[in-house]
Tab-separated table of C-alpha atoms and ligand atoms in Angstrom:
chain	number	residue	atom	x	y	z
N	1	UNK	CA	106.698	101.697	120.322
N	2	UNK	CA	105.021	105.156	119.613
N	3	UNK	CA	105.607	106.995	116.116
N	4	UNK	CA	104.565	111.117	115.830
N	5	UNK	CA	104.019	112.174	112.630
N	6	UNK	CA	104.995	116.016	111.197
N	7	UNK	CA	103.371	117.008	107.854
N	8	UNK	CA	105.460	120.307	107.091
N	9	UNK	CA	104.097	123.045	104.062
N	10	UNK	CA	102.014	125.912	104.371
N	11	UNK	CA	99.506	124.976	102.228
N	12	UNK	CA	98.546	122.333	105.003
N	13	UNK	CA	97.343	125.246	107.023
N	14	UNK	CA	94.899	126.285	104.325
N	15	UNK	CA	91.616	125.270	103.421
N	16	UNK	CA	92.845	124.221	100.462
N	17	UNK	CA	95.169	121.106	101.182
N	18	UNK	CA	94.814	118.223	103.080
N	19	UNK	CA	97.342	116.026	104.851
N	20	UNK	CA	96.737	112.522	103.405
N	21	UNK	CA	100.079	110.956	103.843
N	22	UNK	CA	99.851	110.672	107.650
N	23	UNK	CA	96.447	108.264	106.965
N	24	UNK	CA	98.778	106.231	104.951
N	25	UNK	CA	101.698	106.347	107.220
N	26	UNK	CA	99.461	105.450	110.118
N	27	UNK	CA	98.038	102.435	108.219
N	28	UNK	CA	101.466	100.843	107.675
N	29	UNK	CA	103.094	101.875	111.031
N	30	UNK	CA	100.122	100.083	112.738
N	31	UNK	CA	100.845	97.212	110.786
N	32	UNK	CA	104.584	96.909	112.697
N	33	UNK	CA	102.740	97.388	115.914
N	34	UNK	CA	103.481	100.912	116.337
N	35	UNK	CA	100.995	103.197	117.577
N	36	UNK	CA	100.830	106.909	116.384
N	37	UNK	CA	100.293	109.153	119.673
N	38	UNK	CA	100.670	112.280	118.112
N	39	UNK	CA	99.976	114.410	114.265
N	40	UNK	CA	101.462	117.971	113.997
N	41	UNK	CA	100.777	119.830	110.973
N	42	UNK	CA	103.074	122.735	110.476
N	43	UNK	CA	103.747	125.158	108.108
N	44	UNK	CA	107.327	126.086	106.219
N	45	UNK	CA	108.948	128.200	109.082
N	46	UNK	CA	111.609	127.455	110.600
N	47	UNK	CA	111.889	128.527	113.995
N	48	UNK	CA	108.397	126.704	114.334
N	49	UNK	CA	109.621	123.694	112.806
N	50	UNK	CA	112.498	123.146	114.869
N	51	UNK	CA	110.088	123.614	117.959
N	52	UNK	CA	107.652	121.319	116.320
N	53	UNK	CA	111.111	118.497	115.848
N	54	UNK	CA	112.062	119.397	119.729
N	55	UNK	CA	109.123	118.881	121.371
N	56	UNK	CA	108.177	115.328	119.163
N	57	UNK	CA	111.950	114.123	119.190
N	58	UNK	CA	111.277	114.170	123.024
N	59	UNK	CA	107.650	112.186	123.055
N	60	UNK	CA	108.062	109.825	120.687
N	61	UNK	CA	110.064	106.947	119.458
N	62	UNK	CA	110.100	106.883	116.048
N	63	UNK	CA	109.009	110.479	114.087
N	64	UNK	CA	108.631	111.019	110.809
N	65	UNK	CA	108.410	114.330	109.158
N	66	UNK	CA	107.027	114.700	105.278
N	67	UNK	CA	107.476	117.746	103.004
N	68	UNK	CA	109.791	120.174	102.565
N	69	UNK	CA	112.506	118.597	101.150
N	70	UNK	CA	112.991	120.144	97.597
N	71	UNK	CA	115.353	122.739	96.661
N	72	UNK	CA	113.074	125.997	97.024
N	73	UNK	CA	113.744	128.420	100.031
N	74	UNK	CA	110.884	127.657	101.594
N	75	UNK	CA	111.948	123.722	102.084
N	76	UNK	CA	113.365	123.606	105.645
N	77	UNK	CA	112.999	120.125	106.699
N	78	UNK	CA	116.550	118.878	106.774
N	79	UNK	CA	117.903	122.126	108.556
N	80	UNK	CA	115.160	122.618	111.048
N	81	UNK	CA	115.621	119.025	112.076
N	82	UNK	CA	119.666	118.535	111.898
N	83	UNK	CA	119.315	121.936	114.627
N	84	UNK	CA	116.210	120.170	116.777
N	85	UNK	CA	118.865	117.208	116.509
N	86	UNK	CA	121.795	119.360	117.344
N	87	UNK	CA	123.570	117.904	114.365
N	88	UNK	CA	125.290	119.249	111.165
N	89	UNK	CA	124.291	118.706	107.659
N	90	UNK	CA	126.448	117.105	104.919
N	91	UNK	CA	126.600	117.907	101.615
N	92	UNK	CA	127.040	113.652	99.515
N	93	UNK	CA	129.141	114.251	96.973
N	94	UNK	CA	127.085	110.807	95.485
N	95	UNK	CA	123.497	113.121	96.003
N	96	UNK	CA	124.950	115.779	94.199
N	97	UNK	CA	126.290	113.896	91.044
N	98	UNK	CA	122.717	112.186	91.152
N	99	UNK	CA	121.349	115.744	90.590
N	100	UNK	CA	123.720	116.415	87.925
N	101	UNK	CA	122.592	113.336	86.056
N	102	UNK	CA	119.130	114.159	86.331
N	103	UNK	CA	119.071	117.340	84.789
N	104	UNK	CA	121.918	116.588	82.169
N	105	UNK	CA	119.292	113.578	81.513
N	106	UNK	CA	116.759	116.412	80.402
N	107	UNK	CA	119.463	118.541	79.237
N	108	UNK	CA	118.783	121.146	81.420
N	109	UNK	CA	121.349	123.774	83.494
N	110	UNK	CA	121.247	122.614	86.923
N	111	UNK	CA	120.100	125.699	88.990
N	112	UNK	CA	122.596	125.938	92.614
N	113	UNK	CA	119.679	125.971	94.908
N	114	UNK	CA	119.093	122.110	94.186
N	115	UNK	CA	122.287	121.386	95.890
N	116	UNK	CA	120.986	121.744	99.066
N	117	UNK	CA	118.855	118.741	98.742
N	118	UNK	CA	122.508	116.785	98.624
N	119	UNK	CA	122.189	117.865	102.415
N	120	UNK	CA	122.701	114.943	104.439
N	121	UNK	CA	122.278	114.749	108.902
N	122	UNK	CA	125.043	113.440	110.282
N	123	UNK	CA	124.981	109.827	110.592
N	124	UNK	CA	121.310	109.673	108.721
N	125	UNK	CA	121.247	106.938	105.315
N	126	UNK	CA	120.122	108.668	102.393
N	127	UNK	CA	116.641	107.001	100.812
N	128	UNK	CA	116.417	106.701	96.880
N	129	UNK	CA	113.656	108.748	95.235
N	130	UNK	CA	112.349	106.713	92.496
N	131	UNK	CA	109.545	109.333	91.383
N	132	UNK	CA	111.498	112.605	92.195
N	133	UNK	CA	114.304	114.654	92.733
N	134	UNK	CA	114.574	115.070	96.883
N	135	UNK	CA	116.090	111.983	98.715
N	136	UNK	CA	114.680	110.831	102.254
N	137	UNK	CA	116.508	110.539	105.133
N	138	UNK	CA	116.614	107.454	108.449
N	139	UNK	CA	118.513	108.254	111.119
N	140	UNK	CA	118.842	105.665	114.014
N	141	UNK	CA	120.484	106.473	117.317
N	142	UNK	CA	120.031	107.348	121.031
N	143	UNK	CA	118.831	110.974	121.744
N	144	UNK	CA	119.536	111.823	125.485
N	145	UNK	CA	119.661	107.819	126.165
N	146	UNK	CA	116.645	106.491	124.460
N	147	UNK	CA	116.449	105.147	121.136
N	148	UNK	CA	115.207	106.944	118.267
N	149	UNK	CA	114.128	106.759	114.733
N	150	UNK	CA	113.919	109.802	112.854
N	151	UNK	CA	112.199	109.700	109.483
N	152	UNK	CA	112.671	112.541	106.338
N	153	UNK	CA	110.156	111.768	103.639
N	154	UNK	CA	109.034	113.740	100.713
N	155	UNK	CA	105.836	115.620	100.434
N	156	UNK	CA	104.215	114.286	96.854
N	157	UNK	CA	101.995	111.104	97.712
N	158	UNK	CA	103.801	109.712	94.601
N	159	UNK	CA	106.522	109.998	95.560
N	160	UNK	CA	106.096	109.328	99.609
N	161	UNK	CA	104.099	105.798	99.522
N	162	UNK	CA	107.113	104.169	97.259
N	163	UNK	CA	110.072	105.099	99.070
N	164	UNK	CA	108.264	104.324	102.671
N	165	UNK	CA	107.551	100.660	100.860
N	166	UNK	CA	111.188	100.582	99.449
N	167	UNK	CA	113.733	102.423	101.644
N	168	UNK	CA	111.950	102.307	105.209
N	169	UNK	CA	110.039	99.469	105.464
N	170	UNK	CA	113.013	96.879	105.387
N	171	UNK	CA	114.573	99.096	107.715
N	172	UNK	CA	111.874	99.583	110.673
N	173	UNK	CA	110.833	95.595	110.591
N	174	UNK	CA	115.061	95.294	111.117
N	175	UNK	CA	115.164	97.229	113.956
N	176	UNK	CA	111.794	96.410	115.742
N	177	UNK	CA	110.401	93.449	117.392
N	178	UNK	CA	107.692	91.246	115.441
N	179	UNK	CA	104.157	92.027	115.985
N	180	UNK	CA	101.345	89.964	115.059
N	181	UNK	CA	98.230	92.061	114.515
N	182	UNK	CA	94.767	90.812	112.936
N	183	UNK	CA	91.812	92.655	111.973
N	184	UNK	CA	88.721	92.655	110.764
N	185	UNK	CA	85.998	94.729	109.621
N	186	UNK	CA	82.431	94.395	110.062
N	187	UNK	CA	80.359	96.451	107.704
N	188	UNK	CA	76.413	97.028	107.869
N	189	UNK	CA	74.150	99.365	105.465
N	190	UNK	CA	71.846	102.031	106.306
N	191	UNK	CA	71.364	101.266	109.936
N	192	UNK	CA	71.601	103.684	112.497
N	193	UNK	CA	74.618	104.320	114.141
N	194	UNK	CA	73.444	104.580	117.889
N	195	UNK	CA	71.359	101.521	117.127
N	196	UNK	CA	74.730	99.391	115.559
N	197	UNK	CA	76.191	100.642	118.645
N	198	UNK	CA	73.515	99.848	120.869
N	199	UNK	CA	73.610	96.143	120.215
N	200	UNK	CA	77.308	95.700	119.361
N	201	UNK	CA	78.798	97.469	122.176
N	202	UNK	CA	77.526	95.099	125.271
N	203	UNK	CA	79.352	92.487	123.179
N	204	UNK	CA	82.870	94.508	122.150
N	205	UNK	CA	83.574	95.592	125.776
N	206	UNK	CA	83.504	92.216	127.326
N	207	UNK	CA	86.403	91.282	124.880
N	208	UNK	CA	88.496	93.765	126.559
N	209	UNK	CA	91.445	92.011	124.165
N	210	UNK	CA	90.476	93.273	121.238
N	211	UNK	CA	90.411	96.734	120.626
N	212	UNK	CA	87.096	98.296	118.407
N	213	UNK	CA	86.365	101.126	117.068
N	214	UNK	CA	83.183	102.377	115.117
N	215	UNK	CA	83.257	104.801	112.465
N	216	UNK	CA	80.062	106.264	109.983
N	217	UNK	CA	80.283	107.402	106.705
N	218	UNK	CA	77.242	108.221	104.544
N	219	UNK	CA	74.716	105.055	104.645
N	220	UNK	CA	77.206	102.748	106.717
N	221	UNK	CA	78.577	101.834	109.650
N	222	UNK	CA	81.492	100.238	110.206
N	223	UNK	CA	83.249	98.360	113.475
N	224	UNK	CA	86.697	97.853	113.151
N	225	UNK	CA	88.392	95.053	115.119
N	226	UNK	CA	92.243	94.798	116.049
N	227	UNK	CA	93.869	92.321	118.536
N	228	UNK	CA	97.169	91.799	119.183
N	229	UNK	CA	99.096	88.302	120.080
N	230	UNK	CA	102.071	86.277	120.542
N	231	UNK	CA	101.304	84.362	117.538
N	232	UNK	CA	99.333	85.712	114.265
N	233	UNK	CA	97.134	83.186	114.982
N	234	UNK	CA	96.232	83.757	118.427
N	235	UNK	CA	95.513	87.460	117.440
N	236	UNK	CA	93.154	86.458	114.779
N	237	UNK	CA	91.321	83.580	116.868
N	238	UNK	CA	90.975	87.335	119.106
N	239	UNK	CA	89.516	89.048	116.504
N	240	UNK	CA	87.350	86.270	114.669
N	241	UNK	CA	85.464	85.457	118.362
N	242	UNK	CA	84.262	88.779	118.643
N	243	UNK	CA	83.290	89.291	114.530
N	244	UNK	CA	81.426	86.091	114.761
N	245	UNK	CA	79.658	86.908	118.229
N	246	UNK	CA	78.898	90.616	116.295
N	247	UNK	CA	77.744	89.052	113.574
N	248	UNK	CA	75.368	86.482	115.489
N	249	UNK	CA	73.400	89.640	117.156
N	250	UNK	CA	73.390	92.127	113.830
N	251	UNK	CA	72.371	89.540	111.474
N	252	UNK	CA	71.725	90.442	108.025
N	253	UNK	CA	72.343	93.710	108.359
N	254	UNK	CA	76.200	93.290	108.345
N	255	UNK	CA	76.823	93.119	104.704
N	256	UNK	CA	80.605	92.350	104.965
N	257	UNK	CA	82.828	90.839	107.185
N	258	UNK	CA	85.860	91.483	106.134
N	259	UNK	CA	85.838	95.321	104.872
N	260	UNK	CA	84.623	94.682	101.195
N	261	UNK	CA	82.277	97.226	99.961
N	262	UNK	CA	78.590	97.292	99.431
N	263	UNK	CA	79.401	96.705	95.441
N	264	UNK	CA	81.917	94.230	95.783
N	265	UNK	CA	79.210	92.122	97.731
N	266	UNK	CA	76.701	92.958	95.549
N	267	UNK	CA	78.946	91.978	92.399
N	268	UNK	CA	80.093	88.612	94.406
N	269	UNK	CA	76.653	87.517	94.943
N	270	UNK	CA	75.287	88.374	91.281
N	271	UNK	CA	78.076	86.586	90.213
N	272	UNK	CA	78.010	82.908	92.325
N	273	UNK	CA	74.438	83.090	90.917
N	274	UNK	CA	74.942	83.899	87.225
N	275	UNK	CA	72.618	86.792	87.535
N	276	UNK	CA	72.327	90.499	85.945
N	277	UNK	CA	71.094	94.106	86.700
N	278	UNK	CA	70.487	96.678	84.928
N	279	UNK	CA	69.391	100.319	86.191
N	280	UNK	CA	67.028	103.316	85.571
N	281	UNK	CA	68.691	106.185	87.336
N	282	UNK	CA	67.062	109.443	87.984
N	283	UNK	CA	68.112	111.451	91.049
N	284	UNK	CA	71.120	109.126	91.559
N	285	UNK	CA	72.003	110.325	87.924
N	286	UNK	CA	74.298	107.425	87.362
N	287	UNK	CA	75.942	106.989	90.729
N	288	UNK	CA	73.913	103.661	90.906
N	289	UNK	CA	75.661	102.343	87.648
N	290	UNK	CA	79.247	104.012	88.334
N	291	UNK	CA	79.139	102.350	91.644
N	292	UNK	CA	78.228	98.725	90.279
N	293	UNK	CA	80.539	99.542	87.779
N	294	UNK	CA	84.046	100.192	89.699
N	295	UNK	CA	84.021	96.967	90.480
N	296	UNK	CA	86.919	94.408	88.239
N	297	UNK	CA	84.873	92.239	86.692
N	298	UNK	CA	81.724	93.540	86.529
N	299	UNK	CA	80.662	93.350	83.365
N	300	UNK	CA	79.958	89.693	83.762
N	301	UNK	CA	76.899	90.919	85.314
N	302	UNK	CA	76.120	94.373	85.124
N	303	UNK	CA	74.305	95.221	81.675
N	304	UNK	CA	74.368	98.788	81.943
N	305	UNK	CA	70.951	100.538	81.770
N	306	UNK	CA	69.367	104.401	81.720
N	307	UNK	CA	69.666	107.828	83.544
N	308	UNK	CA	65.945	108.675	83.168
N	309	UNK	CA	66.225	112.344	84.295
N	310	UNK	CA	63.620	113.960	82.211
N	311	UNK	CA	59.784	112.329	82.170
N	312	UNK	CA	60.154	111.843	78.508
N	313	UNK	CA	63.026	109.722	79.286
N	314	UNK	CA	61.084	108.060	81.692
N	315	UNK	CA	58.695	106.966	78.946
N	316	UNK	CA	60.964	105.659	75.890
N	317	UNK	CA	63.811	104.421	77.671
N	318	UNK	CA	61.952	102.582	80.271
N	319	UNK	CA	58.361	102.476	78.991
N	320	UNK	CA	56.907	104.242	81.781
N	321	UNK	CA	52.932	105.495	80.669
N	322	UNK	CA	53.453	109.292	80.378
N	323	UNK	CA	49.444	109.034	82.018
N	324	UNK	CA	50.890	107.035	85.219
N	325	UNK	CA	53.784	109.957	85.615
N	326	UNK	CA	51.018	112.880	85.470
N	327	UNK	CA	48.192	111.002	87.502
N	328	UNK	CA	51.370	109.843	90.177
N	329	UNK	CA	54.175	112.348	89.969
N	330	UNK	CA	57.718	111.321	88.518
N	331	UNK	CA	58.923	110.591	92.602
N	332	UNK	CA	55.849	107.652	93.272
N	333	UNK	CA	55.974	104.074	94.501
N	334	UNK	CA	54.127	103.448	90.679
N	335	UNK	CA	56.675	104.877	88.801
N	336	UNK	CA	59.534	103.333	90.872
N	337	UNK	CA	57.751	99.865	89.867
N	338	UNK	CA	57.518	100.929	86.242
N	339	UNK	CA	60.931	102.228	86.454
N	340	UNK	CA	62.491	98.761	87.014
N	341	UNK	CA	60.134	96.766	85.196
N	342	UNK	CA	60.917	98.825	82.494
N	343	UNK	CA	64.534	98.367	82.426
N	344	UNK	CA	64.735	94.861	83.191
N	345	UNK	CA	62.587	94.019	80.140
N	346	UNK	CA	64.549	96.395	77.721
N	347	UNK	CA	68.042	95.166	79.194
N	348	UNK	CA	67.099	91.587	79.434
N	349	UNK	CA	68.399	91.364	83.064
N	350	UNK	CA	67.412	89.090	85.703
N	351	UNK	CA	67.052	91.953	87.961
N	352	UNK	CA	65.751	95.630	87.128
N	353	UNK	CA	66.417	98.167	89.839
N	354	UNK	CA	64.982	101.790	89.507
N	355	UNK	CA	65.717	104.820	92.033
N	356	UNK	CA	63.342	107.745	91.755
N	357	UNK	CA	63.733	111.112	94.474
N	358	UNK	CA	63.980	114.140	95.235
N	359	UNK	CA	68.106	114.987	96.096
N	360	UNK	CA	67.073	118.521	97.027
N	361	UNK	CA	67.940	121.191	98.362
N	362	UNK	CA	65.209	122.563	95.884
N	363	UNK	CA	61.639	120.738	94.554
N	364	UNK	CA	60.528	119.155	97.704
N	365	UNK	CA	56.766	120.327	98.508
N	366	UNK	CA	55.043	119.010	101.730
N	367	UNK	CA	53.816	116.087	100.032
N	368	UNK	CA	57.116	114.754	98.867
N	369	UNK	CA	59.978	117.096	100.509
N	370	UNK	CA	63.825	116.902	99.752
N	371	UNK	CA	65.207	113.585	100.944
N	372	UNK	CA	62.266	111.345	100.045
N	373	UNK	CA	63.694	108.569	97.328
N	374	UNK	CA	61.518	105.105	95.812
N	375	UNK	CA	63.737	102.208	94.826
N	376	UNK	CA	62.451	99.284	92.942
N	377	UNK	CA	63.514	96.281	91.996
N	378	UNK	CA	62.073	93.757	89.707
N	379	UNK	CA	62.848	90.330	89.026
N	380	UNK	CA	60.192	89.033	86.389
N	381	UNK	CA	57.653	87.778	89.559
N	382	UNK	CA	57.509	90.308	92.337
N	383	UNK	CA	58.166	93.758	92.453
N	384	UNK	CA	59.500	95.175	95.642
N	385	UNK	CA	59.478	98.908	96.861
N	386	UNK	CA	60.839	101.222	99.044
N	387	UNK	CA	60.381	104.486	100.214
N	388	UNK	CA	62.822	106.389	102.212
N	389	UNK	CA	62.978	109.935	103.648
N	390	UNK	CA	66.989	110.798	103.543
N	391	UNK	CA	67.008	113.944	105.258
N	392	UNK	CA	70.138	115.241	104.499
N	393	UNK	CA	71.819	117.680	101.559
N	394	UNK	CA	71.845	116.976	98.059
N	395	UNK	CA	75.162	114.643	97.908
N	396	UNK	CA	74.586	112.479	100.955
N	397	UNK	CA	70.835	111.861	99.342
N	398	UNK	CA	71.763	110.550	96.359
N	399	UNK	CA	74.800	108.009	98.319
N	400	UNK	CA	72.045	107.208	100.357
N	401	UNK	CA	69.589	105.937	97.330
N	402	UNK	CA	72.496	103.862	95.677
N	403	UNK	CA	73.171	102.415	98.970
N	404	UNK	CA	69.897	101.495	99.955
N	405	UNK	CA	69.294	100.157	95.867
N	406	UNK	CA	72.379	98.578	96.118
N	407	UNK	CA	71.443	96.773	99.521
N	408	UNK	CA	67.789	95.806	97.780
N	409	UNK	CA	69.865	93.592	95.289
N	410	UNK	CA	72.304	92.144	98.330
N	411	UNK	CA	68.680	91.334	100.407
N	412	UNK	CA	67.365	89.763	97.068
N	413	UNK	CA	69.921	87.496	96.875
N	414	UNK	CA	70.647	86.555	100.038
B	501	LIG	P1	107.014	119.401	99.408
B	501	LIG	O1	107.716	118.116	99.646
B	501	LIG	O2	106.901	120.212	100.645
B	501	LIG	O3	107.646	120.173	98.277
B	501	LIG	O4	105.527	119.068	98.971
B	501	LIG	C1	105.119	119.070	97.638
B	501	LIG	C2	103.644	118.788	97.481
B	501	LIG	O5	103.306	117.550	98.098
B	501	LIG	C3	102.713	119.790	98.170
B	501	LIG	O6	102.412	120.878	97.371
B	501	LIG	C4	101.487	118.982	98.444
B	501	LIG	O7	100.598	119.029	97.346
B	501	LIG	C5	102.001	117.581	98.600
B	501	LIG	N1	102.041	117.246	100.032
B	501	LIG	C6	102.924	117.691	100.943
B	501	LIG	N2	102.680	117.193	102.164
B	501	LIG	C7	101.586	116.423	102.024
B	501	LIG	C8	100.808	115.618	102.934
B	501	LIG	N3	101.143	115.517	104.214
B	501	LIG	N4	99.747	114.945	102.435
B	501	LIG	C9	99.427	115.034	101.143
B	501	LIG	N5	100.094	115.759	100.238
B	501	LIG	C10	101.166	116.452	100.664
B	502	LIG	MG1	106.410	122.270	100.703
């Protein structure tokens, strides 16, 4: 089975709005087995719309179209699609005296124009809107002697994700065969991608079976692992070989096996061993801490600790010499060390970790240009340091230095 997928408003087409819904959509269709072959983003015309419904009704088994569904003139989902369809639209008497309800609920005047979303395709179920006004539509049938499944779903994410769980869900695993899909996600820190691929990829293509895929984002790389079976077990024996063989060649550099997050493995391991952190920010300006932080359940072992923007700060919130700052510079191996030592003795941690840099795009010199970071981390006996040059813009620098701080306390404890 292959699914297309229509995202339908103008403001798609601007630089303004993104189509999220489709990522979500995709997740859950893959989950049923069904592959999405096609994304059309389209804005609220009509003529182009019923193209857009033509041309997908004829490529793909199961399409689903999002937005346009309210009561405004530019919502022309359910006529653009009931004429792609060749089919009329219906007002439900039960739609309509659900609208009714609604606004006599808020004791407002209905205005007429809201009618229209009591406009049913022929021979299409109607799908409850918890969260808003606009019902969905499913429609099931044969279109020119293949079976389809067309899909009407509002635009709001709110709204969207429930009634997909609620109303279409129960319907689509109905109507389509089982599948039995495993996964599995392989996650490494700050290692190049061409040299993740380089080893990985000799292994990956000999298991032909499973299907991988590597993706990037700042300071990571992820491979991404999906096999299909005839059992759910014989798709994840599939996708376990090949993690475990992956994992054999990249060693400790894969910091998660099964998709958690560099903080989530981090907070697991500070946890099993009853340990703490605390943390003397200064070009990661807190990222370091909000990171640690958004994981549940961290506060059985993150203390909390400084942003030490400004020198001064430096000094009396992490007892850095002010002599050490001026002989070294505030971005130095020294004060990194004094950084972390600092904190960990204030905070009464187990571990003090300290990240000291220049984000850029301004300050660099060619002694210490934008990009180059020190992270420390103490632990009461040995101090360890390292210098990086992240040469990238100001954002990605500063994700970069949590990552690689946060991967000093994973290595630590290890
Ligand atoms: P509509 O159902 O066309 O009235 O959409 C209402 C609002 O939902 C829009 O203004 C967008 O902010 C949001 N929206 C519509 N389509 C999408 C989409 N594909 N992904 C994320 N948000 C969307
Ligand atoms: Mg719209």
């Amino acid at each position: 089975m292959n699914a297309e997928i229509i995202a339908i408003g103008s403001e798609l087409l601007t630089p303004f709005r993104q189509d999220t819904n489709s990522l979500f959509l995709t997740a859950e269709l893959n989950k049923l087995g069904v592959d999405v072959e096609y994304k059309t983003v389209v804005g609220d015309d009509r003529a182009r719309l019923t193209t857009i419904a033509r041309i997908a009704l004829d490529r793909a088994d199961v399409v689903i179209f999002m937005g346009g569904l309210g009561p405004t003139e530019d919502d022309l989902t359910r006529e653009a699609v009931a004429a792609a369809l060749h089919l009329q639209l219906k007002r439900d008497p039960d739609i309509v005296a659900g609208l009714y309800a609604r606004f006599a609920a808020r004791k407002i005047k209905m205005p007429e124009n809201n009618l229209k979303q009591a406009d049913v395709i022929m021979g299409a179920a109607a799908l409850a809107n918890q969260k808003g006004s606009a019902p969905g539509q499913y429609l099931e049938g044969s279109i020119d002697g293949r079976e389809r499944i067309v899909i009407l779903l509002p635009g709001p994410p709110v709204e969207l994700k429930p009634m997909f769980n609620e109303e279409v869900l129960p319907r689509l695993k109905r109507k389509l065969p089982p599948a039995f899909i495993a996964t599995r996600e392989l996650r490494m820190a700050l290692m190049p991608e061409s040299e993740c691929d380089a080893i990985a990829a000799p292994i990956y293509k000999a298991h032909k079976e499973v299907e991988t895929t590597i993706l990037a984002p700042v300071g990571e790389v992820q491979l991404h692992l999906k096999a299909r079976g005839k059992s759910l077990q014989e798709a994840q024996e599939k996708v376990d070989a090949l993690a475990e063989e992956l994992e054999d060649e990249l060693g400790d550099n894969v910091f998660s096996s099964r998709g958690e997050s560099l903080e989530q493995i981090v907070g697991y391991f500070l946890d099993m061993r009853g340990s703490t952190v605390a943390v003397a920010e200064s070009c990661t300006g807190g990222l370091l801490g909000q990171r640690l932080s958004s994981v549940s359940g961290s506060s059985r072992y993150f203390l909390g600790g400084a942003i030490v923007y400004s020198n001064d700060l430096k000094t009396s919130l992490s007892d850095v010499p002010p002599l050490m700052i001026k002989e070294h510079g505030a971005v130095s191996r020294e004060v990194a060390i004094a950084l972390a030592e600092g904190i960990r003795k204030k905070c009464k941690s187990t571990f003090g970790v300290a990240v000291t840099g220049i984000a850029g795009p301004t300050g660099g010199t060619p002694e210490k240009p934008v990009g180059l970071v020190y992270h420390a981390i103490a632990d009461g006996k040995k101090t360890e340091v390292v210098k990086r040059n992240f040469p990238s813009d100001r954002d990605r620098v500063r994700w970069w230095a949590s990552q690689q701080a946060l991967d000093m306390i994973r290595r630590k404890l290890m």
